[in-house]
Short mmCIF file of C-alpha atoms in Angstrom, two decimals:
data_model
loop_
_atom_site.label_atom_id
_atom_site.label_comp_id
_atom_site.label_asym_id
_atom_site.label_seq_id
_atom_site.Cartn_x
_atom_site.Cartn_y
_atom_site.Cartn_z
CA MET Q 201 -23.77 0.28 13.82
CA HIS Q 202 -27.22 -1.56 14.16
CA THR Q 203 -27.50 -4.22 15.67
CA THR Q 204 -30.51 -6.44 17.18
CA SER Q 205 -27.79 -7.30 19.82
CA ALA Q 206 -28.09 -3.62 21.27
CA SER Q 207 -27.73 -3.24 25.06
CA THR Q 208 -29.03 0.66 24.92
CA THR Q 209 -31.88 1.99 24.01
CA LEU Q 210 -31.28 3.98 20.02
CA ASP Q 211 -29.49 7.34 20.86
CA GLU Q 212 -28.01 9.29 16.96
CA SER Q 213 -25.52 10.42 19.43
CA GLN Q 214 -23.69 8.10 20.95
CA PRO Q 215 -22.66 4.73 19.39
CA LEU Q 216 -24.77 1.37 20.25
CA LEU Q 217 -23.17 -0.79 22.62
CA LEU Q 218 -23.15 -4.46 22.26
CA SER Q 219 -24.38 -6.79 24.46
CA HIS Q 220 -20.75 -8.71 25.42
CA PHE Q 221 -19.13 -4.94 26.53
CA ASP Q 222 -18.93 -3.25 29.64
CA ASP Q 223 -19.01 0.64 28.21
CA LEU Q 224 -18.50 2.30 24.69
CA GLU Q 225 -14.41 2.63 25.76
CA GLN Q 226 -14.33 -0.76 25.92
CA GLN Q 227 -15.96 -1.37 22.53
CA HIS Q 228 -13.59 1.81 21.09
CA ASN Q 229 -10.55 -0.66 22.50
CA ALA Q 230 -11.39 -3.95 21.21
CA SER Q 231 -11.66 -2.49 17.95
CA ASN Q 232 -9.08 -1.05 17.10
CA LEU Q 233 -7.14 -3.60 19.08
CA GLY Q 234 -8.58 -6.06 15.99
CA MET Q 235 -7.37 -4.30 13.44
CA TRP Q 236 -3.18 -4.04 15.72
CA PHE Q 237 -3.53 -7.48 16.20
CA PHE Q 238 -4.75 -7.40 11.88
CA LEU Q 239 -1.63 -5.70 10.35
CA ALA Q 240 0.91 -6.67 13.05
CA THR Q 241 0.48 -9.94 10.76
CA GLU Q 242 1.15 -7.60 7.46
CA VAL Q 243 4.04 -6.24 9.11
CA MET Q 244 5.13 -9.73 8.94
CA PHE Q 245 4.21 -10.49 5.15
CA PHE Q 246 5.90 -7.39 3.57
CA SER Q 247 8.51 -7.91 6.61
CA GLY Q 248 9.24 -11.41 4.66
CA LEU Q 249 9.39 -10.20 1.43
CA ILE Q 250 12.06 -7.13 1.93
CA ALA Q 251 13.92 -9.98 3.41
CA ALA Q 252 13.94 -11.21 0.79
CA TYR Q 253 14.70 -8.52 -1.81
CA THR Q 254 17.53 -7.03 0.59
CA VAL Q 255 19.30 -10.77 0.48
CA TYR Q 256 19.11 -11.15 -3.53
CA ARG Q 257 20.63 -7.63 -3.39
CA ALA Q 258 23.75 -8.58 -0.83
CA LEU Q 259 24.71 -11.20 -2.66
CA SER Q 260 24.13 -9.61 -6.55
CA PRO Q 261 24.71 -5.67 -5.60
CA GLU Q 262 25.88 -5.48 -9.36
CA ALA Q 263 22.89 -6.73 -10.55
CA PHE Q 264 20.45 -5.02 -8.84
CA HIS Q 265 22.33 -1.17 -9.45
CA LEU Q 266 21.97 -2.42 -12.81
CA ALA Q 267 18.53 -3.32 -12.64
CA SER Q 268 17.15 -0.58 -10.22
CA ARG Q 269 18.44 1.99 -13.36
CA HIS Q 270 15.29 1.66 -14.78
CA MET Q 271 13.25 2.47 -12.55
CA ASN Q 272 11.12 5.69 -12.47
CA ARG Q 273 11.91 7.66 -10.16
CA VAL Q 274 9.64 10.57 -11.33
CA LEU Q 275 6.81 8.71 -11.28
CA GLY Q 276 7.62 7.09 -8.08
CA PHE Q 277 8.12 9.83 -6.28
CA VAL Q 278 4.48 11.76 -7.90
CA ASN Q 279 3.09 8.32 -6.03
CA THR Q 280 4.94 8.79 -2.68
CA LEU Q 281 3.08 12.53 -2.97
CA VAL Q 282 -0.27 11.39 -3.62
CA LEU Q 283 -0.18 8.86 -0.94
CA LEU Q 284 0.93 11.03 1.17
CA SER Q 285 -1.90 13.00 0.23
CA SER Q 286 -4.29 10.86 0.49
CA SER Q 287 -2.74 9.78 5.02
CA LEU Q 288 -3.83 13.73 5.56
CA THR Q 289 -7.76 13.29 3.55
CA MET Q 290 -8.28 10.76 5.65
CA ALA Q 291 -6.77 12.04 8.52
CA MET Q 292 -8.89 14.28 8.18
CA ALA Q 293 -12.14 12.16 7.74
CA VAL Q 294 -10.99 10.74 11.37
CA ARG Q 295 -10.74 14.19 12.81
CA GLU Q 296 -13.88 15.56 11.07
CA SER Q 297 -15.48 12.01 12.41
CA GLN Q 298 -15.10 13.24 15.86
CA LEU Q 299 -16.65 16.39 15.69
CA GLY Q 300 -19.71 14.50 14.66
CA ASN Q 301 -19.34 16.68 9.88
CA LYS Q 302 -20.60 13.61 8.76
CA LYS Q 303 -21.19 15.70 5.62
CA ARG Q 304 -17.59 16.59 5.58
CA VAL Q 305 -16.10 12.75 6.74
CA VAL Q 306 -18.26 11.85 3.37
CA TRP Q 307 -16.40 13.83 1.15
CA PHE Q 308 -13.08 13.95 2.70
CA LEU Q 309 -13.42 9.37 2.03
CA VAL Q 310 -14.09 9.90 -1.02
CA ALA Q 311 -10.87 12.64 -1.33
CA THR Q 312 -8.59 9.24 -0.15
CA ALA Q 313 -10.59 6.83 -2.24
CA VAL Q 314 -9.43 8.83 -4.74
CA LEU Q 315 -5.99 10.06 -4.73
CA GLY Q 316 -5.64 6.19 -3.97
CA VAL Q 317 -6.85 5.39 -8.12
CA GLY Q 318 -5.00 8.64 -8.72
CA PHE Q 319 -1.80 6.35 -7.09
CA LEU Q 320 -3.39 3.10 -9.01
CA GLY Q 321 -3.37 4.70 -12.27
CA ILE Q 322 -0.45 6.32 -12.41
CA LYS Q 323 0.96 2.60 -11.04
CA ALA Q 324 -0.57 0.98 -14.43
CA VAL Q 325 1.16 4.16 -16.90
CA GLU Q 326 4.55 2.79 -15.12
CA TYR Q 327 3.68 -0.96 -15.42
CA SER Q 328 3.20 -0.21 -18.87
CA ILE Q 329 6.15 1.64 -20.47
CA GLU Q 330 8.05 -1.68 -18.01
CA ILE Q 331 6.37 -3.37 -20.23
CA HIS Q 332 7.16 -2.14 -23.79
CA HIS Q 333 10.72 -2.78 -22.40
CA HIS Q 334 9.97 -6.29 -21.97
CA LEU Q 335 11.62 -5.97 -18.72
CA LEU Q 336 8.47 -7.80 -17.39
CA PRO Q 337 9.37 -11.65 -16.10
CA GLY Q 338 8.48 -14.71 -17.84
CA ALA Q 339 8.66 -15.19 -21.76
CA HIS Q 340 8.87 -11.80 -23.42
CA PHE Q 341 11.81 -10.58 -20.35
CA GLN Q 342 14.86 -9.33 -22.56
CA ILE Q 343 17.65 -7.81 -20.88
CA PRO Q 344 18.71 -4.05 -22.55
CA SER Q 345 21.85 -4.69 -24.49
CA GLU Q 346 23.45 -1.97 -22.72
CA ASP Q 347 22.90 -3.45 -19.10
CA LEU Q 348 24.50 -7.16 -21.11
CA THR Q 349 27.11 -5.52 -22.26
CA GLU Q 350 27.99 -4.43 -18.67
CA MET Q 351 27.76 -7.87 -17.98
CA LYS Q 352 29.77 -9.64 -19.40
CA GLU Q 353 32.06 -6.81 -18.47
CA VAL Q 354 31.99 -7.93 -14.93
CA SER Q 355 31.93 -11.06 -15.66
CA SER Q 356 34.89 -13.73 -15.53
CA THR Q 357 33.24 -16.98 -16.44
CA PRO Q 358 30.15 -18.08 -18.57
CA GLU Q 359 28.20 -19.23 -15.13
CA GLU Q 360 28.98 -16.15 -13.77
CA LEU Q 361 27.52 -13.98 -16.46
CA GLY Q 362 24.16 -16.54 -16.45
CA LEU Q 363 23.96 -16.04 -13.19
CA LEU Q 364 23.71 -12.12 -13.48
CA LYS Q 365 21.18 -12.95 -16.20
CA GLY Q 366 19.63 -14.64 -13.49
CA ARG Q 367 19.36 -11.89 -10.48
CA PHE Q 368 18.54 -9.25 -12.58
CA GLN Q 369 15.49 -10.76 -13.64
CA MET Q 370 15.19 -11.42 -10.00
CA MET Q 371 14.85 -8.41 -9.28
CA PHE Q 372 12.25 -7.64 -11.08
CA VAL Q 373 9.84 -10.64 -9.86
CA LEU Q 374 10.51 -9.38 -6.82
CA TYR Q 375 9.99 -5.36 -8.23
CA PHE Q 376 6.55 -6.51 -9.31
CA PHE Q 377 5.66 -8.59 -7.04
CA LEU Q 378 6.44 -6.25 -3.48
CA THR Q 379 4.25 -3.46 -6.02
CA GLY Q 380 1.50 -6.12 -6.95
CA VAL Q 381 0.67 -6.36 -4.06
CA HIS Q 382 1.02 -3.76 -2.09
CA ALA Q 383 -1.15 -2.23 -5.13
CA PHE Q 384 -4.06 -4.88 -4.19
CA HIS Q 385 -4.14 -3.80 -0.31
CA MET Q 386 -4.25 -0.62 -2.59
CA ILE Q 387 -7.38 -1.82 -4.05
CA VAL Q 388 -9.22 -3.83 -1.21
CA GLY Q 389 -8.62 -0.01 0.60
CA ILE Q 390 -10.12 2.00 -1.78
CA VAL Q 391 -12.95 -0.01 -1.99
CA ILE Q 392 -13.61 0.31 2.19
CA VAL Q 393 -13.73 3.43 2.20
CA LEU Q 394 -15.85 3.94 -0.14
CA ILE Q 395 -18.36 1.76 1.06
CA MET Q 396 -17.64 3.36 4.64
CA ALA Q 397 -18.69 7.06 3.12
CA ASN Q 398 -21.88 5.35 1.18
CA LEU Q 399 -22.08 3.95 4.50
CA MET Q 400 -22.43 7.06 6.05
CA ARG Q 401 -24.22 9.11 3.56
CA ILE Q 402 -26.63 6.95 4.44
CA GLY Q 403 -26.83 6.96 8.68
CA TRP Q 404 -25.95 3.43 8.73
CA PHE Q 405 -23.38 4.11 11.68
CA SER Q 406 -24.81 4.80 15.32
CA GLY Q 407 -22.89 8.15 16.44
CA HIS Q 408 -20.85 9.61 14.21
CA GLY Q 409 -19.13 6.67 13.26
CA THR Q 410 -16.28 7.27 14.54
CA THR Q 411 -14.36 3.62 16.28
CA GLN Q 412 -15.25 1.92 12.50
CA ILE Q 413 -13.68 5.28 10.14
CA GLU Q 414 -10.46 5.72 13.27
CA VAL Q 415 -9.92 1.63 12.21
CA THR Q 416 -10.38 1.93 9.02
CA GLY Q 417 -7.72 4.74 8.90
CA LEU Q 418 -5.83 2.41 10.83
CA TYR Q 419 -5.52 0.14 7.60
CA TRP Q 420 -5.40 3.09 4.95
CA HIS Q 421 -2.37 4.97 6.68
CA PHE Q 422 -1.10 0.78 7.00
CA VAL Q 423 -0.29 0.62 2.62
CA ASP Q 424 0.91 4.13 2.62
CA VAL Q 425 3.52 3.36 5.12
CA VAL Q 426 4.48 0.86 3.19
CA TRP Q 427 4.96 2.38 -0.26
CA VAL Q 428 7.46 4.29 2.15
CA PHE Q 429 9.55 1.96 3.08
CA LEU Q 430 9.26 0.56 -0.90
CA TYR Q 431 10.00 3.74 -3.03
CA PRO Q 432 13.30 4.45 -1.41
CA LEU Q 433 14.51 0.60 -1.32
CA LEU Q 434 13.49 -0.34 -4.89
CA TYR Q 435 13.87 3.17 -6.76
CA LEU Q 436 16.10 5.01 -4.97
CA ILE Q 437 19.29 3.04 -3.69
CA ASP Q 438 21.35 2.37 -6.47
#
């Protein structure tokens, strides 16, 4: 990275060593450690959300069973494949940066961003279908008639029916919040990946930008792993 505090002479084949590090390995490890600490906070954040979903599902398995039948498993599966493909292109970008092939790094980063945009596009289609069927929590939320009939069959009192209706909507509250927060992380990741691709293209990094691409890759893989947990949790469990 270009900086005025660098303590070494300019060498395009080697990263610049910042003044507060003893050597390049320490500098590289510090960057990765910083990202791992950040990801640890993200793990705690998503763990809390997933725990909330699990608790509500355990409290009202009937309502969550009925609501989860409206998840589009095909689109969810396609999106899973898209994200796994983006993890592959990101891994290739990291590898090419280690080999010093800057032009190939740019191409793999752009491919990763394109796949990320594809994921968001498919997710937008899925959201539009759910909104069209009035499954977005809020004033226009409607429980499908066939689900309402099944709720009445398993409810012995009006209070129990009301609780099932509330938990049915709660499933979609958690679904939109979990996937919405994940989509936000995807947008942030796409912006970062495109910035890294442009900086690599103009030769802004000293050395081959290996550390910066590796750290970016850690974030991208984390976002992909979160989806790997969300897909079976929201789409596959009846």
